[in-house]
Amino acid sequence: MPRVLSIAGTDPTGGAGQAADLKSIAAMGGYGMNVITAVVAQNTKGVIDIHTPPVRVLRAQLEAVSSDVTLDAVKVGMLGSVEVIEAVRDWLAEVKPPVTVLDPVMVATAGGRLLRAEAQTALLSLLPFADLITPNLPELAVLAGAAPAGTWTEALRQGQDVAERFGTRVLVKGGHLPGARTPDALLEPGRDEPVIVFDDPRVATSNTHGTGCSLSCAIATVVARTGDWVGAVSTARSWLRGALEHADGLHVGRGNGPVHHFHHAQHVLVDTDSHGRFTDALWRDCEGVRGEIDTLDFVAQLGNGTLPSETFQWYLDQDRQYLAVYSRALAALAAAAPSESARAFFAHGAAEVVTVESALHRTRLHGAPPQPASEVTKTYSDFLLAATGSETFAVGAAAVLPCYWLYAAVGGALTEKARAAGLEPHPYGDWLATYNAPGFHLATERAKDIVDRAAATADPVTRRRMREVFMRGCELELRFFAEPVRRAGARPFAVASTHRVC
Ligand SMILES: Nc1ncnc2c1ncn2[C@@H]1O[C@H](COP(=O)(O)OP(=O)(O)O)[C@@H](O)[C@H]1O
Ligand SMILES: Cc1ncc(COP(=O)(O)O)c(N)n1
């Protein structure tokens, strides 16, 4: 594991400087350490105050770490003053770390100087010690002694000039250019053309606090491990892109918020009690409800074929009404799905419910008019429409999962029992076959997979909500299964009236 030292300033909101560096090092698989150059009172809206500790304290920190730990890479960020620059330069000259990445921090994204004006010249003396420098466009202009580049071509020209003059690699970053794209180019001294140019669409977010810190530290960490600059920039960039894409979910601060450094590792953090899939945890959560479903008279009698046919008819009629709503819920998920495969899955499911499952109802119910929907049917229907219509896709997908999963489980278990008991032909064999069909089990696995994927990138609040709606769905399934027998027991006359339908 590369041991990476960040020499930088602080950010109490955790998005830039030291905090961003340590998170980025860890995210890229390194061991992070930090020497503090300046204590910065800042937040996502700007810089409020800066305290620079005495330079002897900085020297002592540098000495403390390098006299004890072998350093595989160093990232230098905010320096702030001439004295700090000189102390760091002397230390770099003495220690000669195998990899040094310098982010020439001058101004915070949210505004506020982080380098005194008189220190800009001193900073130039540090550049030859760096293997890579990562200036943004205004910083590049200062290093090049020119006005900020207004075009990408101009930025590349300035970058090449700086690379030649100081004999170091330069990552020219186009984040500050206007427009829909964010190109970056890696330049090397002695080469007229960039070693590599990256060009991606801009991520639509204003939460970009600490992107420069994070990128430079991530590159230093990957290079320390691989020695490959092009690969390291590429890896760090695509990781940072994910961090930007998930930044809005963090809800940190009211200004330019930070990026999500551990977006790629959410799946391992899904729940403290689960080291497996998110849906594994859901299945454990609903163990009690599943036990109750298994012992319901309705389910036992459905399995052994003793369920009175009028009770089954009433159940099927409620189910027909429920499935009409379920189909709409799946269609809503198809419309909200974040990927083509999820869209196709739910769109297909919405159609399948109408055609395949309702065939069972048509043959069994012989076109009988619907009975009034029970309270359970209404509650379950309202719940599904609300979860899939007005909550996020992830929450909606978790809400429809019990209907797949519990039916597949009940269909599978009852078919096994019926086979073991030699019940052939089974009075409800067509129902069992529908929910024990390989296609239905496959659909259940796909639905679980979609929920797992959604959970992997969801924030903790959304995942908690996903668990809540999944459990609510399971409880409503239990009540839905219980209702036909409960109602038949409570209202013998209603049973008699439905009897006529058969
Ligand atoms: N909205 C965005 N979408 C995609 N990439 C971005 C976005 N904003 C910044 N970046 C990338 O983040 C990195 C640092 O950005 P930049 O704003 O240029 O530097 P700094 O944070 O030092 O001011 C660059 O790789 C840049 O391309
Ligand atoms: C201590 C410190 N160092 C650097 C930055 C620059 O942040 P950005 O990466 O957004 O330019 C910052 N705001 N604070």
Coordinates of C-alpha atoms and ligand atoms in Angstrom, one line a residue:
M1 CA 0.0 0.0 0.0
P2 CA 1.6 3.3 -1.0
R3 CA 2.4 5.6 1.9
V4 CA 1.3 9.1 0.7
L5 CA 1.9 12.4 2.5
S6 CA -0.2 15.4 1.9
I7 CA 1.3 18.8 2.7
A8 CA -1.6 21.2 2.7
G9 CA -4.0 23.5 4.5
T10 CA -7.2 22.5 6.3
D11 CA -10.9 22.8 5.5
P12 CA -13.2 22.2 8.5
T13 CA -16.1 21.3 6.2
G14 CA -14.0 18.3 4.9
G15 CA -14.3 19.0 1.2
A16 CA -10.9 20.5 0.2
G17 CA -7.3 20.6 1.4
Q18 CA -6.1 18.0 3.9
A19 CA -9.5 16.3 4.4
A20 CA -10.0 15.9 0.6
D21 CA -6.5 14.6 0.3
L22 CA -6.8 11.9 3.0
K23 CA -10.1 10.7 1.6
S24 CA -8.7 10.6 -2.0
I25 CA -5.6 8.7 -0.9
A26 CA -7.7 6.2 0.9
A27 CA -10.2 6.0 -2.0
M28 CA -7.3 5.1 -4.3
G29 CA -5.9 2.4 -2.0
G30 CA -3.2 4.3 -0.3
Y31 CA -2.2 5.1 3.3
G32 CA -2.6 8.8 3.9
M33 CA -0.5 11.1 6.2
N34 CA -0.7 14.9 6.6
V35 CA 1.4 17.8 7.4
I36 CA -0.5 21.1 8.0
T37 CA 0.7 24.3 6.4
A38 CA -2.2 26.5 7.3
V39 CA -5.3 26.4 9.4
V40 CA -8.1 27.7 7.2
A41 CA -11.5 28.8 8.5
Q42 CA -13.5 28.1 5.3
N43 CA -16.7 26.5 4.2
T44 CA -18.5 25.7 1.0
K45 CA -19.2 29.5 0.6
G46 CA -15.7 30.9 1.0
V47 CA -12.6 31.5 3.0
I48 CA -13.1 33.4 6.3
D49 CA -9.7 33.4 8.0
I50 CA -6.3 31.8 7.7
H51 CA -3.8 31.1 10.5
T52 CA -0.3 30.1 9.5
P53 CA 1.4 28.2 12.3
P54 CA 5.1 29.2 13.0
V55 CA 7.3 27.8 10.2
R56 CA 9.4 25.9 12.9
V57 CA 6.2 23.8 13.6
L58 CA 5.9 23.0 9.9
R59 CA 9.5 22.0 9.8
A60 CA 9.0 19.8 12.9
Q61 CA 6.0 18.1 11.3
L62 CA 7.9 17.4 8.1
E63 CA 10.9 16.0 10.1
A64 CA 8.6 14.0 12.3
V65 CA 7.0 12.1 9.4
S66 CA 10.0 11.7 7.1
S67 CA 12.4 10.6 9.9
D68 CA 10.1 7.8 10.7
V69 CA 8.1 6.7 7.6
T70 CA 9.3 5.8 4.1
L71 CA 7.3 8.0 1.8
D72 CA 6.1 6.6 -1.6
A73 CA 4.6 9.8 -2.8
V74 CA 4.1 13.4 -1.7
K75 CA 1.3 15.8 -2.7
V76 CA 1.8 19.5 -2.1
G77 CA -1.2 21.7 -1.9
M78 CA -1.9 25.0 -0.2
L79 CA 1.3 26.7 1.0
G80 CA 0.1 30.3 1.6
S81 CA 3.3 32.2 2.3
V82 CA 6.9 32.6 1.1
E83 CA 8.3 31.1 4.4
V84 CA 6.2 28.0 4.0
I85 CA 7.2 27.6 0.4
E86 CA 10.8 27.8 1.3
A87 CA 10.5 25.3 4.2
V88 CA 8.8 22.8 1.9
R89 CA 11.3 23.4 -0.9
D90 CA 14.2 22.7 1.5
W91 CA 12.6 19.6 2.8
L92 CA 11.8 18.3 -0.8
A93 CA 15.4 19.0 -1.8
E94 CA 16.7 16.9 1.2
V95 CA 14.2 14.0 1.2
K96 CA 13.7 13.6 -2.6
P97 CA 10.4 11.7 -2.5
P98 CA 10.0 9.2 -5.4
V99 CA 6.8 10.9 -6.5
T100 CA 5.9 14.6 -6.0
V101 CA 2.7 16.1 -7.3
L102 CA 2.2 19.8 -6.8
D103 CA -1.2 21.4 -6.9
P104 CA -0.3 25.1 -7.0
V105 CA -3.3 26.3 -5.0
M106 CA -3.9 30.0 -5.2
V107 CA -7.6 30.7 -4.9
A108 CA -10.4 28.5 -3.4
T109 CA -13.2 27.4 -5.8
A110 CA -15.7 29.3 -3.7
G111 CA -13.5 32.4 -3.7
G112 CA -10.8 33.6 -1.3
R113 CA -7.0 33.8 -1.7
L114 CA -5.1 30.9 -0.4
L115 CA -1.6 32.2 -1.5
R116 CA -0.4 35.6 -0.7
A117 CA 0.3 37.7 -3.8
E118 CA 4.0 38.2 -3.0
A119 CA 4.4 34.4 -2.7
Q120 CA 3.5 33.7 -6.3
T121 CA 7.1 34.2 -7.5
A122 CA 8.4 32.0 -4.6
L123 CA 6.1 29.2 -5.8
L124 CA 7.9 29.1 -9.1
S125 CA 11.0 28.0 -7.3
L126 CA 9.2 24.9 -6.2
L127 CA 8.1 23.7 -9.6
P128 CA 11.3 22.0 -10.6
F129 CA 10.9 19.7 -7.6
A130 CA 7.6 18.4 -8.8
D131 CA 7.1 15.4 -11.1
L132 CA 3.7 16.7 -12.0
I133 CA 1.9 20.0 -11.4
T134 CA -1.9 20.3 -11.7
P135 CA -2.8 24.0 -12.1
N136 CA -6.3 25.1 -12.9
L137 CA -6.6 27.8 -15.7
P138 CA -6.1 30.9 -13.5
E139 CA -3.1 29.2 -11.7
L140 CA -1.6 28.1 -15.0
A141 CA -1.8 31.7 -16.2
V142 CA 0.1 32.9 -13.2
L143 CA 2.8 30.3 -13.7
A144 CA 3.0 31.1 -17.4
G145 CA 3.1 34.9 -16.6
A146 CA 0.1 35.5 -18.9
A147 CA -3.5 36.4 -18.8
P148 CA -5.9 33.5 -18.0
A149 CA -6.5 31.4 -21.2
G150 CA -9.9 31.9 -22.8
T151 CA -9.7 28.8 -25.0
W152 CA -8.4 25.3 -24.7
T153 CA -5.8 25.8 -27.4
E154 CA -4.4 28.8 -25.5
A155 CA -4.4 26.7 -22.2
L156 CA -2.4 24.0 -24.0
R157 CA 0.1 26.6 -25.2
Q158 CA 0.6 28.0 -21.7
G159 CA 0.9 24.4 -20.3
Q160 CA 3.6 23.5 -22.8
D161 CA 5.4 26.7 -22.0
V162 CA 5.4 25.9 -18.2
A163 CA 6.4 22.3 -18.8
E164 CA 9.4 23.4 -20.8
R165 CA 10.4 26.3 -18.5
F166 CA 10.3 24.3 -15.3
G167 CA 11.1 20.8 -16.7
T168 CA 8.1 19.1 -15.3
R169 CA 4.9 17.4 -16.4
V170 CA 1.8 19.6 -16.4
L171 CA -1.8 18.5 -16.2
V172 CA -3.7 21.3 -17.9
K173 CA -7.3 21.2 -16.5
G174 CA -10.2 22.7 -18.4
G175 CA -12.7 22.7 -15.6
H176 CA -12.7 26.5 -15.5
L177 CA -13.4 26.9 -19.3
P178 CA -17.0 27.8 -20.2
G179 CA -19.0 25.2 -22.0
A180 CA -20.3 21.7 -21.7
R181 CA -17.0 19.8 -21.7
T182 CA -14.2 19.4 -19.2
P183 CA -11.0 18.5 -21.1
D184 CA -7.7 17.8 -19.3
A185 CA -4.3 17.2 -21.0
L186 CA -1.1 15.7 -19.7
L187 CA 2.0 17.5 -21.1
E188 CA 5.6 16.6 -20.7
P189 CA 8.7 18.7 -21.3
G190 CA 10.4 17.9 -24.7
R191 CA 7.1 16.9 -26.4
D192 CA 5.2 19.2 -28.7
E193 CA 1.9 17.3 -28.4
P194 CA 0.1 16.3 -25.2
V195 CA 0.9 12.8 -24.0
I196 CA -2.8 12.3 -23.7
V197 CA -6.0 14.4 -23.8
F198 CA -9.1 13.5 -21.9
D199 CA -12.4 15.1 -22.9
D200 CA -15.7 14.4 -21.1
P201 CA -19.0 16.1 -20.8
R202 CA -19.3 18.4 -17.8
V203 CA -21.1 16.8 -14.8
A204 CA -24.1 19.1 -14.1
T205 CA -23.4 20.0 -10.5
S206 CA -22.2 23.1 -8.6
N207 CA -20.6 20.8 -5.9
T208 CA -17.0 21.0 -7.1
H209 CA -15.3 22.1 -3.9
G210 CA -12.0 20.3 -3.6
T211 CA -11.9 18.7 -7.1
G212 CA -8.3 20.0 -7.7
C213 CA -7.1 18.7 -4.3
S214 CA -8.7 15.4 -4.8
L215 CA -7.5 14.8 -8.3
S216 CA -3.9 15.7 -7.6
C217 CA -3.8 13.5 -4.5
A218 CA -5.5 10.6 -6.3
I219 CA -2.9 10.8 -9.1
A220 CA 0.0 10.8 -6.6
T221 CA -1.4 7.7 -4.9
V222 CA -2.0 5.7 -8.1
V223 CA 1.4 6.6 -9.6
A224 CA 3.1 5.5 -6.4
R225 CA 1.6 2.1 -6.9
T226 CA 1.9 1.7 -10.7
G227 CA 4.6 4.2 -11.9
D228 CA 2.3 4.9 -14.9
W229 CA 1.4 8.6 -15.2
V230 CA -1.1 8.2 -18.1
G231 CA -2.9 5.3 -16.3
A232 CA -2.9 7.2 -13.0
V233 CA -4.4 10.4 -14.5
S234 CA -7.0 8.2 -16.3
T235 CA -7.9 6.2 -13.2
A236 CA -8.0 9.3 -11.0
R237 CA -10.1 11.3 -13.5
S238 CA -12.8 8.6 -13.9
W239 CA -13.0 8.1 -10.1
L240 CA -13.3 11.9 -9.7
R241 CA -16.0 11.9 -12.3
G242 CA -18.0 9.4 -10.3
A243 CA -17.4 11.6 -7.2
L244 CA -18.8 14.6 -9.0
E245 CA -21.8 12.6 -10.2
H246 CA -22.7 11.6 -6.7
A247 CA -21.8 15.0 -5.1
D248 CA -25.4 16.3 -5.0
G249 CA -26.4 13.4 -2.7
L250 CA -24.1 14.5 0.1
H251 CA -26.0 17.6 1.1
V252 CA -22.9 19.3 2.8
G253 CA -23.2 23.1 3.0
R254 CA -25.1 25.7 1.2
G255 CA -22.5 26.8 -1.3
N256 CA -20.2 24.8 -3.6
G257 CA -20.3 21.5 -1.8
P258 CA -17.8 18.7 -1.8
V259 CA -17.6 15.6 -4.0
H260 CA -18.4 12.1 -2.9
H261 CA -15.0 10.5 -2.4
F262 CA -16.3 7.1 -1.6
H263 CA -19.1 6.8 -4.1
H264 CA -17.4 3.6 -5.5
A265 CA -17.4 1.9 -2.1
Q266 CA -21.0 2.4 -1.0
H267 CA -21.9 -1.2 -1.6
V268 CA -19.6 -2.4 1.1
L269 CA -21.0 0.1 3.5
V270 CA -24.6 -0.7 2.7
D271 CA -25.5 -1.8 6.3
T272 CA -23.3 -2.5 9.2
D273 CA -24.9 -5.9 9.7
S274 CA -24.5 -6.9 6.1
H275 CA -21.3 -7.8 4.3
G276 CA -23.2 -9.3 1.4
R277 CA -25.8 -7.9 -1.0
F278 CA -28.3 -5.3 0.1
T279 CA -31.1 -7.6 -0.8
D280 CA -29.5 -10.3 1.5
A281 CA -30.1 -7.8 4.4
L282 CA -33.6 -7.2 3.2
W283 CA -34.3 -10.9 3.1
R284 CA -33.1 -11.3 6.7
D285 CA -35.2 -8.2 7.7
C286 CA -38.4 -9.9 6.5
E287 CA -37.6 -13.3 8.0
G288 CA -40.4 -12.9 10.6
V289 CA -43.0 -11.9 8.0
R290 CA -42.0 -14.8 5.8
G291 CA -42.5 -17.2 8.8
E292 CA -46.0 -15.7 9.3
I293 CA -46.8 -16.1 5.6
D294 CA -45.7 -19.8 5.7
T295 CA -48.0 -20.6 8.6
L296 CA -51.1 -18.8 7.2
D297 CA -54.1 -21.0 6.7
F298 CA -54.5 -19.6 3.2
V299 CA -51.0 -20.6 2.2
A300 CA -51.2 -24.0 3.9
Q301 CA -54.5 -24.8 2.3
L302 CA -53.4 -23.4 -1.1
G303 CA -50.5 -25.8 -1.0
N304 CA -52.3 -28.9 0.1
G305 CA -55.3 -28.2 -2.2
T306 CA -57.9 -27.9 0.7
L307 CA -58.6 -24.2 0.2
P308 CA -62.3 -23.7 -0.5
S309 CA -62.7 -22.7 -4.1
E310 CA -64.9 -19.7 -3.2
T311 CA -62.1 -18.4 -1.0
F312 CA -59.6 -18.8 -3.8
Q313 CA -62.0 -17.1 -6.2
W314 CA -62.3 -14.1 -3.9
Y315 CA -58.5 -13.9 -3.5
L316 CA -58.1 -14.1 -7.3
D317 CA -60.6 -11.3 -7.8
Q318 CA -58.7 -9.1 -5.4
D319 CA -55.4 -10.1 -7.0
R320 CA -56.7 -9.1 -10.4
Q321 CA -57.5 -5.6 -9.1
Y322 CA -54.1 -5.4 -7.3
L323 CA -52.3 -6.5 -10.5
A324 CA -53.8 -3.8 -12.6
V325 CA -52.2 -1.3 -10.1
Y326 CA -49.0 -3.3 -10.0
S327 CA -48.7 -3.1 -13.7
R328 CA -49.0 0.7 -13.5
A329 CA -46.4 0.8 -10.8
L330 CA -44.0 -1.2 -12.9
A331 CA -44.6 1.1 -15.9
A332 CA -43.8 4.1 -13.6
L333 CA -40.5 2.5 -12.7
A334 CA -39.8 1.8 -16.4
A335 CA -40.3 5.6 -17.0
A336 CA -37.9 6.5 -14.1
A337 CA -35.3 3.8 -14.6
P338 CA -31.7 5.1 -14.8
S339 CA -30.5 2.4 -17.2
E340 CA -31.8 0.8 -20.4
S341 CA -31.8 -2.6 -19.0
A342 CA -33.8 -1.6 -15.9
R343 CA -36.2 0.3 -18.2
A344 CA -36.6 -2.7 -20.5
F345 CA -37.1 -5.0 -17.4
F346 CA -39.9 -3.0 -15.8
A347 CA -41.6 -2.2 -19.1
H348 CA -41.6 -5.9 -20.0
G349 CA -42.9 -6.7 -16.4
A350 CA -45.7 -4.2 -16.8
A351 CA -46.9 -5.9 -20.0
E352 CA -46.3 -9.4 -18.6
V353 CA -48.5 -8.8 -15.6
V354 CA -51.4 -7.7 -17.9
T355 CA -51.0 -10.6 -20.4
V356 CA -49.6 -13.7 -18.6
E357 CA -50.9 -13.4 -15.1
S358 CA -54.3 -12.1 -16.1
A359 CA -54.8 -15.1 -18.3
L360 CA -54.9 -17.1 -15.0
H361 CA -57.6 -14.8 -13.8
R362 CA -59.6 -14.9 -17.0
T363 CA -59.7 -18.7 -17.1
R364 CA -60.5 -18.9 -13.4
L365 CA -62.9 -16.0 -13.0
H366 CA -64.8 -16.5 -16.2
G367 CA -65.3 -12.8 -16.7
A368 CA -67.2 -12.3 -13.4
P369 CA -67.5 -8.6 -12.4
P370 CA -65.1 -7.5 -9.7
Q371 CA -66.0 -7.5 -6.0
P372 CA -65.4 -4.4 -4.0
A373 CA -61.7 -4.0 -3.3
S374 CA -60.8 -4.9 0.3
E375 CA -59.1 -2.4 2.6
V376 CA -55.9 -4.4 2.3
T377 CA -56.1 -4.3 -1.5
K378 CA -56.7 -0.6 -1.4
T379 CA -53.9 0.1 1.1
Y380 CA -51.4 -2.0 -0.9
S381 CA -52.4 -0.3 -4.2
D382 CA -52.1 3.2 -2.8
F383 CA -48.7 2.3 -1.2
L384 CA -47.3 1.0 -4.5
L385 CA -48.5 4.0 -6.6
A386 CA -47.1 6.4 -4.0
A387 CA -43.7 4.7 -3.8
T388 CA -43.3 4.3 -7.5
G389 CA -44.9 7.6 -8.5
S390 CA -43.5 10.1 -6.0
E391 CA -40.3 8.6 -4.5
T392 CA -37.0 8.0 -6.1
F393 CA -36.4 5.1 -8.5
A394 CA -34.4 3.2 -5.9
V395 CA -37.2 3.4 -3.3
G396 CA -39.9 2.4 -5.9
A397 CA -37.8 -0.6 -7.0
A398 CA -37.6 -1.8 -3.4
A399 CA -41.3 -1.3 -2.9
V400 CA -42.3 -3.6 -5.8
L401 CA -39.7 -6.3 -4.9
P402 CA -41.7 -8.2 -2.2
C403 CA -44.4 -9.0 -4.8
Y404 CA -41.8 -10.8 -7.0
W405 CA -39.8 -12.3 -4.2
L406 CA -42.4 -13.5 -1.8
Y407 CA -44.6 -15.0 -4.6
A408 CA -41.5 -16.8 -6.1
A409 CA -40.7 -18.1 -2.6
V410 CA -44.3 -19.2 -1.9
G411 CA -44.7 -20.6 -5.4
G412 CA -41.5 -22.6 -5.1
A413 CA -42.1 -23.9 -1.6
L414 CA -45.7 -25.0 -2.2
T415 CA -44.8 -26.7 -5.5
E416 CA -42.1 -28.7 -3.6
K417 CA -44.6 -29.7 -0.9
A418 CA -47.3 -30.7 -3.4
R419 CA -44.8 -32.8 -5.3
A420 CA -43.6 -34.5 -2.1
A421 CA -47.2 -35.2 -1.2
G422 CA -47.9 -36.6 -4.7
L423 CA -50.7 -34.2 -5.2
E424 CA -51.4 -34.6 -9.0
P425 CA -53.4 -33.1 -10.4
H426 CA -53.3 -30.2 -8.0
P427 CA -56.5 -28.1 -7.8
Y428 CA -54.5 -24.9 -7.8
G429 CA -51.7 -26.3 -10.1
D430 CA -52.0 -23.4 -12.6
W431 CA -51.5 -20.8 -9.8
L432 CA -48.4 -22.7 -8.5
A433 CA -47.0 -23.1 -12.0
T434 CA -47.3 -19.4 -12.6
Y435 CA -45.2 -18.4 -9.6
N436 CA -42.8 -21.3 -9.8
A437 CA -42.1 -20.8 -13.5
P438 CA -38.4 -20.5 -14.4
G439 CA -39.2 -17.1 -16.0
F440 CA -40.8 -15.8 -12.8
H441 CA -37.7 -16.9 -10.8
L442 CA -35.5 -15.2 -13.3
A443 CA -37.5 -12.0 -13.2
T444 CA -37.2 -12.1 -9.4
E445 CA -33.4 -12.3 -9.6
R446 CA -33.3 -9.4 -12.0
A447 CA -35.5 -7.3 -9.7
K448 CA -33.2 -8.1 -6.8
D449 CA -30.2 -7.2 -9.0
I450 CA -31.7 -3.8 -9.9
V451 CA -32.4 -3.1 -6.2
D452 CA -28.8 -4.0 -5.3
R453 CA -27.5 -1.7 -8.0
A454 CA -29.7 1.2 -6.9
A455 CA -28.7 0.6 -3.2
A456 CA -25.0 0.6 -4.1
T457 CA -25.0 4.2 -5.3
A458 CA -27.8 5.4 -2.9
D459 CA -27.0 7.6 0.1
P460 CA -27.7 6.2 3.6
V461 CA -31.0 8.0 3.9
T462 CA -32.3 6.5 0.7
R463 CA -31.1 3.0 1.6
R464 CA -33.0 3.3 4.9
R465 CA -36.1 4.3 3.0
M466 CA -35.6 1.4 0.6
R467 CA -35.6 -0.9 3.6
E468 CA -38.7 0.7 5.1
V469 CA -40.7 0.4 1.9
F470 CA -39.5 -3.2 1.3
M471 CA -40.7 -4.2 4.8
R472 CA -44.0 -2.3 4.3
G473 CA -44.5 -4.2 1.1
C474 CA -43.8 -7.5 2.8
E475 CA -46.3 -6.7 5.6
L476 CA -48.9 -5.8 3.0
E477 CA -48.2 -9.1 1.2
L478 CA -48.8 -10.9 4.5
R479 CA -52.1 -9.1 5.0
F480 CA -53.1 -9.7 1.4
F481 CA -52.5 -13.5 1.8
A482 CA -54.3 -13.5 5.2
E483 CA -57.3 -11.6 4.1
P484 CA -59.3 -14.2 2.0
V485 CA -59.4 -16.7 4.9
R486 CA -59.9 -14.1 7.6
R487 CA -62.8 -12.6 5.6
A488 CA -64.3 -16.0 4.9
G489 CA -64.3 -16.7 8.6
A490 CA -65.7 -13.3 9.6
R491 CA -68.4 -13.1 6.9
P492 CA -69.9 -16.5 6.1
F493 CA -72.6 -14.7 4.0
A494 CA -70.1 -13.0 1.8
V495 CA -68.5 -16.4 1.1
A496 CA -71.9 -17.8 0.2
S497 CA -72.5 -14.9 -2.2
T498 CA -69.1 -15.4 -4.0
H499 CA -69.9 -19.1 -4.1
R500 CA -72.4 -18.3 -6.9
V501 CA -69.6 -17.0 -9.1
C502 CA -68.0 -20.5 -9.4
Ligands
LIG1 N1 -18.5 19.8 -13.5 C1 -17.5 19.0 -13.8 N2 -17.7 17.9 -14.5 C2 -16.6 17.1 -14.8 N3 -15.4 17.3 -14.4 C3 -15.1 18.4 -13.7 C4 -16.1 19.3 -13.3 N4 -15.5 20.3 -12.6 C5 -14.2 20.0 -12.5 N5 -14.0 18.9 -13.2 C6 -12.7 18.2 -13.3 O1 -12.1 18.3 -12.0 C7 -10.7 18.4 -12.1 C8 -10.3 19.7 -11.3 O2 -11.0 20.8 -11.8 P1 -10.6 22.3 -12.0 O3 -11.9 23.0 -11.7 O4 -10.0 22.5 -13.4 O5 -9.5 22.5 -11.0 P2 -9.5 23.2 -9.5 O6 -10.4 22.4 -8.7 O7 -8.1 23.1 -9.1 O8 -10.0 24.6 -9.7 C9 -10.4 18.5 -13.5 O9 -10.1 17.2 -13.9 C10 -11.7 18.9 -14.2 O10 -11.8 18.4 -15.5
LIG2 C1 -6.9 24.2 2.3 C2 -7.4 24.3 0.9 N1 -6.6 23.9 -0.1 C3 -7.0 24.0 -1.4 C4 -8.3 24.5 -1.7 C5 -8.7 24.6 -3.1 O1 -9.8 23.8 -3.4 P1 -10.2 23.4 -4.9 O2 -9.7 22.0 -5.1 O3 -11.7 23.4 -4.9 O4 -9.6 24.4 -5.8 C6 -9.1 24.9 -0.6 N2 -10.3 25.4 -0.8 N3 -8.6 24.8 0.7

